[in-house]
PDB file of C-alpha atoms in Angstrom:
ATOM      1  CA  UNK A   1     -33.778 -88.332   8.360  1.00  0.00           C
ATOM      2  CA  UNK A   2     -34.039 -85.496  10.841  1.00  0.00           C
ATOM      3  CA  UNK A   3     -36.825 -83.261  12.024  1.00  0.00           C
ATOM      4  CA  UNK A   4     -36.832 -79.493  11.645  1.00  0.00           C
ATOM      5  CA  UNK A   5     -39.803 -78.183  13.598  1.00  0.00           C
ATOM      6  CA  UNK A   6     -42.705 -80.192  12.143  1.00  0.00           C
ATOM      7  CA  UNK A   7     -41.046 -81.395   8.922  1.00  0.00           C
ATOM      8  CA  UNK A   8     -39.039 -84.541   8.198  1.00  0.00           C
ATOM      9  CA  UNK A   9     -35.937 -83.806   6.104  1.00  0.00           C
ATOM     10  CA  UNK A  10     -32.937 -85.676   4.764  1.00  0.00           C
ATOM     11  CA  UNK A  11     -30.541 -82.787   4.024  1.00  0.00           C
ATOM     12  CA  UNK A  12     -29.145 -80.699   6.892  1.00  0.00           C
ATOM     13  CA  UNK A  13     -28.023 -77.746   4.787  1.00  0.00           C
ATOM     14  CA  UNK A  14     -30.328 -74.729   4.662  1.00  0.00           C
ATOM     15  CA  UNK A  15     -29.512 -72.416   1.789  1.00  0.00           C
ATOM     16  CA  UNK A  16     -30.011 -68.670   1.474  1.00  0.00           C
ATOM     17  CA  UNK A  17     -31.203 -67.186  -1.807  1.00  0.00           C
ATOM     18  CA  UNK A  18     -29.650 -63.697  -1.880  1.00  0.00           C
ATOM     19  CA  UNK A  19     -26.779 -62.280  -3.979  1.00  0.00           C
ATOM     20  CA  UNK A  20     -26.669 -64.983  -6.662  1.00  0.00           C
ATOM     21  CA  UNK A  21     -25.604 -63.944 -10.184  1.00  0.00           C
ATOM     22  CA  UNK A  22     -28.963 -65.060 -11.564  1.00  0.00           C
ATOM     23  CA  UNK A  23     -32.088 -66.974 -10.536  1.00  0.00           C
ATOM     24  CA  UNK A  24     -31.005 -69.817 -12.807  1.00  0.00           C
ATOM     25  CA  UNK A  25     -27.659 -70.214 -11.029  1.00  0.00           C
ATOM     26  CA  UNK A  26     -29.455 -70.059  -7.681  1.00  0.00           C
ATOM     27  CA  UNK A  27     -31.724 -72.909  -8.711  1.00  0.00           C
ATOM     28  CA  UNK A  28     -28.817 -74.956 -10.053  1.00  0.00           C
ATOM     29  CA  UNK A  29     -26.910 -74.488  -6.790  1.00  0.00           C
ATOM     30  CA  UNK A  30     -29.890 -75.603  -4.704  1.00  0.00           C
ATOM     31  CA  UNK A  31     -30.189 -78.739  -6.803  1.00  0.00           C
ATOM     32  CA  UNK A  32     -26.439 -79.341  -6.450  1.00  0.00           C
ATOM     33  CA  UNK A  33     -26.413 -78.961  -2.665  1.00  0.00           C
ATOM     34  CA  UNK A  34     -29.571 -80.979  -2.178  1.00  0.00           C
ATOM     35  CA  UNK A  35     -30.954 -78.359   0.224  1.00  0.00           C
ATOM     36  CA  UNK A  36     -34.601 -78.931   1.095  1.00  0.00           C
ATOM     37  CA  UNK A  37     -35.146 -75.614   2.905  1.00  0.00           C
ATOM     38  CA  UNK A  38     -34.315 -72.166   1.515  1.00  0.00           C
ATOM     39  CA  UNK A  39     -34.615 -68.778   3.161  1.00  0.00           C
ATOM     40  CA  UNK A  40     -36.322 -65.890   1.411  1.00  0.00           C
ATOM     41  CA  UNK A  41     -36.428 -62.276   2.532  1.00  0.00           C
ATOM     42  CA  UNK A  42     -39.811 -60.596   2.220  1.00  0.00           C
ATOM     43  CA  UNK A  43     -39.801 -57.834  -0.397  1.00  0.00           C
ATOM     44  CA  UNK A  44     -42.650 -55.471  -1.040  1.00  0.00           C
ATOM     45  CA  UNK A  45     -43.805 -56.142  -4.594  1.00  0.00           C
ATOM     46  CA  UNK A  46     -45.986 -54.148  -6.921  1.00  0.00           C
ATOM     47  CA  UNK A  47     -49.107 -56.112  -7.925  1.00  0.00           C
ATOM     48  CA  UNK A  48     -49.172 -54.038 -11.100  1.00  0.00           C
ATOM     49  CA  UNK A  49     -45.877 -55.156 -12.569  1.00  0.00           C
ATOM     50  CA  UNK A  50     -45.671 -58.423 -10.581  1.00  0.00           C
ATOM     51  CA  UNK A  51     -42.053 -57.788  -9.704  1.00  0.00           C
ATOM     52  CA  UNK A  52     -40.281 -60.953  -8.647  1.00  0.00           C
ATOM     53  CA  UNK A  53     -43.032 -63.269  -9.929  1.00  0.00           C
ATOM     54  CA  UNK A  54     -40.564 -65.258 -12.047  1.00  0.00           C
ATOM     55  CA  UNK A  55     -38.251 -65.678  -9.060  1.00  0.00           C
ATOM     56  CA  UNK A  56     -41.021 -67.137  -6.890  1.00  0.00           C
ATOM     57  CA  UNK A  57     -42.097 -69.396  -9.727  1.00  0.00           C
ATOM     58  CA  UNK A  58     -38.577 -70.829 -10.018  1.00  0.00           C
ATOM     59  CA  UNK A  59     -38.334 -71.417  -6.269  1.00  0.00           C
ATOM     60  CA  UNK A  60     -41.700 -73.145  -6.127  1.00  0.00           C
ATOM     61  CA  UNK A  61     -40.644 -75.357  -9.027  1.00  0.00           C
ATOM     62  CA  UNK A  62     -37.795 -76.748  -6.925  1.00  0.00           C
ATOM     63  CA  UNK A  63     -40.204 -78.328  -4.465  1.00  0.00           C
ATOM     64  CA  UNK A  64     -38.314 -76.998  -1.426  1.00  0.00           C
ATOM     65  CA  UNK A  65     -39.651 -75.711   1.877  1.00  0.00           C
ATOM     66  CA  UNK A  66     -39.588 -71.919   2.083  1.00  0.00           C
ATOM     67  CA  UNK A  67     -38.345 -70.254   5.253  1.00  0.00           C
ATOM     68  CA  UNK A  68     -39.240 -66.532   5.056  1.00  0.00           C
ATOM     69  CA  UNK A  69     -37.106 -64.206   7.153  1.00  0.00           C
ATOM     70  CA  UNK A  70     -37.426 -60.766   8.681  1.00  0.00           C
ATOM     71  CA  UNK A  71     -34.046 -59.581   7.392  1.00  0.00           C
ATOM     72  CA  UNK A  72     -33.479 -55.860   7.877  1.00  0.00           C
ATOM     73  CA  UNK A  73     -36.008 -55.434  10.693  1.00  0.00           C
ATOM     74  CA  UNK A  74     -34.789 -53.370  13.637  1.00  0.00           C
ATOM     75  CA  UNK A  75     -37.758 -53.228  16.000  1.00  0.00           C
ATOM     76  CA  UNK A  76     -40.147 -55.717  17.539  1.00  0.00           C
ATOM     77  CA  UNK A  77     -43.107 -54.155  15.762  1.00  0.00           C
ATOM     78  CA  UNK A  78     -41.386 -54.216  12.382  1.00  0.00           C
ATOM     79  CA  UNK A  79     -40.327 -57.853  12.788  1.00  0.00           C
ATOM     80  CA  UNK A  80     -43.771 -59.006  13.918  1.00  0.00           C
ATOM     81  CA  UNK A  81     -45.525 -57.142  11.096  1.00  0.00           C
ATOM     82  CA  UNK A  82     -43.103 -58.525   8.499  1.00  0.00           C
ATOM     83  CA  UNK A  83     -43.598 -62.068   9.808  1.00  0.00           C
ATOM     84  CA  UNK A  84     -47.362 -61.718   9.524  1.00  0.00           C
ATOM     85  CA  UNK A  85     -47.037 -60.428   5.962  1.00  0.00           C
ATOM     86  CA  UNK A  86     -44.736 -63.326   5.093  1.00  0.00           C
ATOM     87  CA  UNK A  87     -47.243 -65.837   6.427  1.00  0.00           C
ATOM     88  CA  UNK A  88     -49.938 -64.390   4.189  1.00  0.00           C
ATOM     89  CA  UNK A  89     -47.659 -64.219   1.151  1.00  0.00           C
ATOM     90  CA  UNK A  90     -45.938 -67.608   1.379  1.00  0.00           C
ATOM     91  CA  UNK A  91     -48.625 -69.617   3.146  1.00  0.00           C
ATOM     92  CA  UNK A  92     -46.342 -70.880   5.912  1.00  0.00           C
ATOM     93  CA  UNK A  93     -46.155 -70.339   9.653  1.00  0.00           C
ATOM     94  CA  UNK A  94     -42.380 -70.759   9.590  1.00  0.00           C
ATOM     95  CA  UNK A  95     -40.360 -67.599  10.120  1.00  0.00           C
ATOM     96  CA  UNK A  96     -36.651 -67.001  10.500  1.00  0.00           C
ATOM     97  CA  UNK A  97     -36.714 -64.169  13.006  1.00  0.00           C
ATOM     98  CA  UNK A  98     -34.116 -61.416  12.738  1.00  0.00           C
ATOM     99  CA  UNK A  99     -34.111 -58.198  14.760  1.00  0.00           C
ATOM    100  CA  UNK A 100     -30.890 -56.323  13.997  1.00  0.00           C
ATOM    101  CA  UNK A 101     -29.376 -54.131  16.689  1.00  0.00           C
ATOM    102  CA  UNK A 102     -26.169 -52.874  15.076  1.00  0.00           C
ATOM    103  CA  UNK A 103     -25.679 -51.710  11.497  1.00  0.00           C
ATOM    104  CA  UNK A 104     -21.947 -52.472  11.434  1.00  0.00           C
ATOM    105  CA  UNK A 105     -21.911 -56.052  12.746  1.00  0.00           C
ATOM    106  CA  UNK A 106     -25.573 -56.876  12.050  1.00  0.00           C
ATOM    107  CA  UNK A 107     -25.595 -58.291  15.558  1.00  0.00           C
ATOM    108  CA  UNK A 108     -29.081 -59.179  16.784  1.00  0.00           C
ATOM    109  CA  UNK A 109     -30.839 -57.017  19.344  1.00  0.00           C
ATOM    110  CA  UNK A 110     -31.299 -59.957  21.669  1.00  0.00           C
ATOM    111  CA  UNK A 111     -33.768 -58.237  24.016  1.00  0.00           C
ATOM    112  CA  UNK A 112     -36.051 -57.311  21.129  1.00  0.00           C
ATOM    113  CA  UNK A 113     -35.490 -60.731  19.572  1.00  0.00           C
ATOM    114  CA  UNK A 114     -36.812 -62.576  22.636  1.00  0.00           C
ATOM    115  CA  UNK A 115     -39.797 -60.237  22.876  1.00  0.00           C
ATOM    116  CA  UNK A 116     -40.686 -60.654  19.205  1.00  0.00           C
ATOM    117  CA  UNK A 117     -40.260 -64.424  19.449  1.00  0.00           C
ATOM    118  CA  UNK A 118     -42.660 -64.599  22.373  1.00  0.00           C
ATOM    119  CA  UNK A 119     -45.286 -62.596  20.465  1.00  0.00           C
ATOM    120  CA  UNK A 120     -44.968 -64.666  17.293  1.00  0.00           C
ATOM    121  CA  UNK A 121     -45.048 -68.031  19.078  1.00  0.00           C
ATOM    122  CA  UNK A 122     -48.315 -67.003  20.749  1.00  0.00           C
ATOM    123  CA  UNK A 123     -49.588 -66.036  17.296  1.00  0.00           C
ATOM    124  CA  UNK A 124     -49.022 -69.565  16.009  1.00  0.00           C
ATOM    125  CA  UNK A 125     -45.651 -69.144  14.284  1.00  0.00           C
ATOM    126  CA  UNK A 126     -42.831 -71.683  14.225  1.00  0.00           C
ATOM    127  CA  UNK A 127     -40.048 -69.242  15.102  1.00  0.00           C
ATOM    128  CA  UNK A 128     -36.440 -69.941  14.084  1.00  0.00           C
ATOM    129  CA  UNK A 129     -34.507 -67.049  15.683  1.00  0.00           C
ATOM    130  CA  UNK A 130     -31.143 -65.804  14.428  1.00  0.00           C
ATOM    131  CA  UNK A 131     -29.118 -64.997  17.532  1.00  0.00           C
ATOM    132  CA  UNK A 132     -25.611 -64.816  18.968  1.00  0.00           C
ATOM    133  CA  UNK A 133     -23.841 -67.716  20.646  1.00  0.00           C
ATOM    134  CA  UNK A 134     -24.926 -66.448  24.086  1.00  0.00           C
ATOM    135  CA  UNK A 135     -26.295 -69.279  26.242  1.00  0.00           C
ATOM    136  CA  UNK A 136     -28.661 -67.153  28.331  1.00  0.00           C
ATOM    137  CA  UNK A 137     -30.287 -65.608  25.276  1.00  0.00           C
ATOM    138  CA  UNK A 138     -30.710 -69.067  23.738  1.00  0.00           C
ATOM    139  CA  UNK A 139     -32.350 -70.322  26.924  1.00  0.00           C
ATOM    140  CA  UNK A 140     -34.716 -67.337  26.916  1.00  0.00           C
ATOM    141  CA  UNK A 141     -35.685 -68.105  23.321  1.00  0.00           C
ATOM    142  CA  UNK A 142     -36.409 -71.720  24.225  1.00  0.00           C
ATOM    143  CA  UNK A 143     -38.479 -70.541  27.196  1.00  0.00           C
ATOM    144  CA  UNK A 144     -40.384 -68.270  24.794  1.00  0.00           C
ATOM    145  CA  UNK A 145     -41.409 -71.355  22.818  1.00  0.00           C
ATOM    146  CA  UNK A 146     -38.741 -71.676  20.119  1.00  0.00           C
ATOM    147  CA  UNK A 147     -38.005 -75.297  19.252  1.00  0.00           C
ATOM    148  CA  UNK A 148     -35.148 -74.214  16.975  1.00  0.00           C
ATOM    149  CA  UNK A 149     -32.360 -71.741  17.797  1.00  0.00           C
ATOM    150  CA  UNK A 150     -29.904 -70.441  15.193  1.00  0.00           C
ATOM    151  CA  UNK A 151     -26.702 -69.008  16.712  1.00  0.00           C
ATOM    152  CA  UNK A 152     -24.193 -67.318  14.467  1.00  0.00           C
ATOM    153  CA  UNK A 153     -20.745 -68.673  13.742  1.00  0.00           C
ATOM    154  CA  UNK A 154     -19.540 -65.123  13.035  1.00  0.00           C
ATOM    155  CA  UNK A 155     -20.873 -61.872  11.607  1.00  0.00           C
ATOM    156  CA  UNK A 156     -23.232 -62.275   8.655  1.00  0.00           C
ATOM    157  CA  UNK A 157     -21.277 -62.527   5.408  1.00  0.00           C
ATOM    158  CA  UNK A 158     -17.896 -62.246   7.154  1.00  0.00           C
ATOM    159  CA  UNK A 159     -16.619 -65.749   6.229  1.00  0.00           C
ATOM    160  CA  UNK A 160     -14.766 -65.868   9.545  1.00  0.00           C
ATOM    161  CA  UNK A 161     -16.019 -69.311  10.445  1.00  0.00           C
ATOM    162  CA  UNK A 162     -16.650 -70.521  13.990  1.00  0.00           C
ATOM    163  CA  UNK A 163     -15.112 -67.676  16.007  1.00  0.00           C
ATOM    164  CA  UNK A 164     -16.301 -68.927  19.421  1.00  0.00           C
ATOM    165  CA  UNK A 165     -16.219 -72.685  19.267  1.00  0.00           C
ATOM    166  CA  UNK A 166     -16.294 -73.059  23.050  1.00  0.00           C
ATOM    167  CA  UNK A 167     -19.577 -71.126  23.310  1.00  0.00           C
ATOM    168  CA  UNK A 168     -21.107 -73.168  20.496  1.00  0.00           C
ATOM    169  CA  UNK A 169     -20.042 -76.375  22.231  1.00  0.00           C
ATOM    170  CA  UNK A 170     -21.589 -75.101  25.464  1.00  0.00           C
ATOM    171  CA  UNK A 171     -24.879 -74.384  23.702  1.00  0.00           C
ATOM    172  CA  UNK A 172     -24.948 -77.902  22.296  1.00  0.00           C
ATOM    173  CA  UNK A 173     -24.229 -79.432  25.678  1.00  0.00           C
ATOM    174  CA  UNK A 174     -26.702 -77.327  27.647  1.00  0.00           C
ATOM    175  CA  UNK A 175     -29.574 -77.512  25.139  1.00  0.00           C
ATOM    176  CA  UNK A 176     -29.560 -81.186  24.152  1.00  0.00           C
ATOM    177  CA  UNK A 177     -33.241 -81.269  23.210  1.00  0.00           C
ATOM    178  CA  UNK A 178     -33.234 -78.081  21.121  1.00  0.00           C
ATOM    179  CA  UNK A 179     -32.582 -78.108  17.380  1.00  0.00           C
ATOM    180  CA  UNK A 180     -29.476 -75.958  16.868  1.00  0.00           C
ATOM    181  CA  UNK A 181     -28.403 -74.590  13.496  1.00  0.00           C
ATOM    182  CA  UNK A 182     -25.281 -72.512  12.881  1.00  0.00           C
ATOM    183  CA  UNK A 183     -26.428 -69.477  10.936  1.00  0.00           C
ATOM    184  CA  UNK A 184     -24.068 -66.865   9.457  1.00  0.00           C
ATOM    185  CA  UNK A 185     -20.332 -66.458   9.127  1.00  0.00           C
ATOM    186  CA  UNK A 186     -19.356 -69.742   7.498  1.00  0.00           C
ATOM    187  CA  UNK A 187     -16.897 -69.223   4.670  1.00  0.00           C
ATOM    188  CA  UNK A 188     -15.646 -72.707   3.785  1.00  0.00           C
ATOM    189  CA  UNK A 189     -17.171 -76.178   3.518  1.00  0.00           C
ATOM    190  CA  UNK A 190     -14.689 -77.388   6.160  1.00  0.00           C
ATOM    191  CA  UNK A 191     -16.263 -74.956   8.638  1.00  0.00           C
ATOM    192  CA  UNK A 192     -19.693 -76.389   7.932  1.00  0.00           C
ATOM    193  CA  UNK A 193     -18.300 -79.872   8.517  1.00  0.00           C
ATOM    194  CA  UNK A 194     -16.762 -78.689  11.800  1.00  0.00           C
ATOM    195  CA  UNK A 195     -20.096 -77.306  12.987  1.00  0.00           C
ATOM    196  CA  UNK A 196     -21.721 -80.648  12.233  1.00  0.00           C
ATOM    197  CA  UNK A 197     -18.926 -82.495  14.040  1.00  0.00           C
ATOM    198  CA  UNK A 198     -19.788 -80.451  17.145  1.00  0.00           C
ATOM    199  CA  UNK A 199     -23.226 -82.023  17.091  1.00  0.00           C
ATOM    200  CA  UNK A 200     -25.182 -79.215  15.478  1.00  0.00           C
ATOM    201  CA  UNK A 201     -28.312 -80.275  13.663  1.00  0.00           C
ATOM    202  CA  UNK A 202     -27.676 -78.193  10.558  1.00  0.00           C
ATOM    203  CA  UNK A 203     -26.097 -75.087   9.066  1.00  0.00           C
ATOM    204  CA  UNK A 204     -27.423 -72.183   7.034  1.00  0.00           C
ATOM    205  CA  UNK A 205     -25.188 -70.844   4.277  1.00  0.00           C
ATOM    206  CA  UNK A 206     -25.748 -68.018   1.807  1.00  0.00           C
ATOM    207  CA  UNK A 207     -22.837 -65.686   1.038  1.00  0.00           C
ATOM    208  CA  UNK A 208     -20.107 -68.337   0.837  1.00  0.00           C
ATOM    209  CA  UNK A 209     -22.048 -70.094  -1.917  1.00  0.00           C
ATOM    210  CA  UNK A 210     -23.621 -67.141  -3.709  1.00  0.00           C
ATOM    211  CA  UNK A 211     -20.397 -65.140  -4.079  1.00  0.00           C
ATOM    212  CA  UNK A 212     -18.145 -68.058  -4.967  1.00  0.00           C
ATOM    213  CA  UNK A 213     -16.504 -68.106  -8.391  1.00  0.00           C
ATOM    214  CA  UNK A 214     -18.598 -71.182  -9.152  1.00  0.00           C
ATOM    215  CA  UNK A 215     -21.707 -71.143  -6.897  1.00  0.00           C
ATOM    216  CA  UNK A 216     -22.992 -74.477  -8.176  1.00  0.00           C
ATOM    217  CA  UNK A 217     -19.773 -76.346  -7.395  1.00  0.00           C
ATOM    218  CA  UNK A 218     -19.478 -74.584  -4.044  1.00  0.00           C
ATOM    219  CA  UNK A 219     -23.047 -75.546  -3.161  1.00  0.00           C
ATOM    220  CA  UNK A 220     -22.228 -79.158  -3.929  1.00  0.00           C
ATOM    221  CA  UNK A 221     -19.107 -78.920  -1.758  1.00  0.00           C
ATOM    222  CA  UNK A 222     -21.093 -77.535   1.184  1.00  0.00           C
ATOM    223  CA  UNK A 223     -23.681 -80.268   0.784  1.00  0.00           C
ATOM    224  CA  UNK A 224     -20.960 -82.931   0.865  1.00  0.00           C
ATOM    225  CA  UNK A 225     -19.276 -81.278   3.865  1.00  0.00           C
ATOM    226  CA  UNK A 226     -22.477 -81.216   5.899  1.00  0.00           C
ATOM    227  CA  UNK A 227     -23.101 -84.887   5.225  1.00  0.00           C
ATOM    228  CA  UNK A 228     -19.510 -85.805   6.095  1.00  0.00           C
ATOM    229  CA  UNK A 229     -19.539 -83.759   9.312  1.00  0.00           C
ATOM    230  CA  UNK A 230     -22.773 -85.322  10.502  1.00  0.00           C
ATOM    231  CA  UNK A 231     -21.548 -88.812   9.648  1.00  0.00           C
ATOM    232  CA  UNK A 232     -18.367 -88.184  11.652  1.00  0.00           C
ATOM    233  CA  UNK A 233     -20.362 -86.952  14.654  1.00  0.00           C
ATOM    234  CA  UNK A 234     -22.632 -89.983  14.589  1.00  0.00           C
ATOM    235  CA  UNK A 235     -19.651 -92.330  14.172  1.00  0.00           C
ATOM    236  CA  UNK A 236     -18.116 -90.938  17.369  1.00  0.00           C
ATOM    237  CA  UNK A 237     -15.027 -88.745  17.216  1.00  0.00           C
ATOM    238  CA  UNK A 238     -12.080 -89.710  19.415  1.00  0.00           C
ATOM    239  CA  UNK A 239     -10.995 -87.363  22.211  1.00  0.00           C
ATOM    240  CA  UNK A 240      -7.884 -85.255  21.460  1.00  0.00           C
ATOM    241  CA  UNK A 241      -4.752 -86.314  23.359  1.00  0.00           C
ATOM    242  CA  UNK A 242      -1.841 -84.321  24.675  1.00  0.00           C
ATOM    243  CA  UNK A 243       0.712 -87.049  23.971  1.00  0.00           C
ATOM    244  CA  UNK A 244       1.402 -89.393  21.115  1.00  0.00           C
ATOM    245  CA  UNK A 245      -0.170 -92.833  21.129  1.00  0.00           C
ATOM    246  CA  UNK A 246       1.118 -95.612  18.856  1.00  0.00           C
ATOM    247  CA  UNK A 247      -1.337 -96.707  16.221  1.00  0.00           C
ATOM    248  CA  UNK A 248       0.396-100.072  15.920  1.00  0.00           C
ATOM    249  CA  UNK A 249       0.708-102.203  19.090  1.00  0.00           C
ATOM    250  CA  UNK A 250       4.174-103.410  20.034  1.00  0.00           C
ATOM    251  CA  UNK A 251       3.086-106.631  21.795  1.00  0.00           C
ATOM    252  CA  UNK A 252       3.936-109.680  19.722  1.00  0.00           C
ATOM    253  CA  UNK A 253       6.019-107.702  17.228  1.00  0.00           C
ATOM    254  CA  UNK A 254       9.457-109.077  16.296  1.00  0.00           C
ATOM    255  CA  UNK A 255      12.541-107.097  17.275  1.00  0.00           C
ATOM    256  CA  UNK A 256      15.966-107.270  15.698  1.00  0.00           C
ATOM    257  CA  UNK A 257      19.258-106.217  17.196  1.00  0.00           C
ATOM    258  CA  UNK A 258      22.802-106.458  15.966  1.00  0.00           C
ATOM    259  CA  UNK A 259      25.619-107.980  17.989  1.00  0.00           C
ATOM    260  CA  UNK A 260      28.911-106.223  18.087  1.00  0.00           C
ATOM    261  CA  UNK A 261      31.742-108.546  17.151  1.00  0.00           C
ATOM    262  CA  UNK A 262      35.292-107.997  18.256  1.00  0.00           C
TER     263      UNK A 262
END
């Protein structure tokens, strides 16, 4: 068991819901991974034609926790307004906060992110901010009231993995009491396992599962990788060595030698 904000969970994989071939495959992949939290981007829907109603019905039928996000927002005002709309629509105070500052890299506008986080925390939200691996920004978000911080592994959807492992390790070391989740950039289950081995509390994966040839099998693989990585971290990984060290002791072992005969 682990605690994400105010909820007790068993699975440390958070799954995105965009880009899947169909809602049915999305639902199958969530069941396969065992994810208990899924992210959903707020979309303006027409009450007349009830666009997306079937999608929401399928998600609710899974019994998972919904984490709405402010994907696509580029200003503080836009992000705050979207979060408030999401709270009304989904009935949750959770919000994955995104304030994008660059269209090419989708890198967060960290100044606006901290400002929006401060506003939303005061408004009663549980803010889970998507940010870079920058330590100072993460500390500012914690000071703003965020109990969870979600640094990227790499650019969103890039599948580059953990491009700055040292910075991620520093975040984990310097923020021991903060829930840290690697969000964005993971392309392979092994990278999710690596993030967990670093001591991260969870990972969020969307593109690597949704765009896989077999999303359901890939979701299962990511779920297994997250569990294995966490188990390895809790078991205690050995420290890397510069030199070889024998795995079999030599004390008490028999030795043979041949004598040269003339």
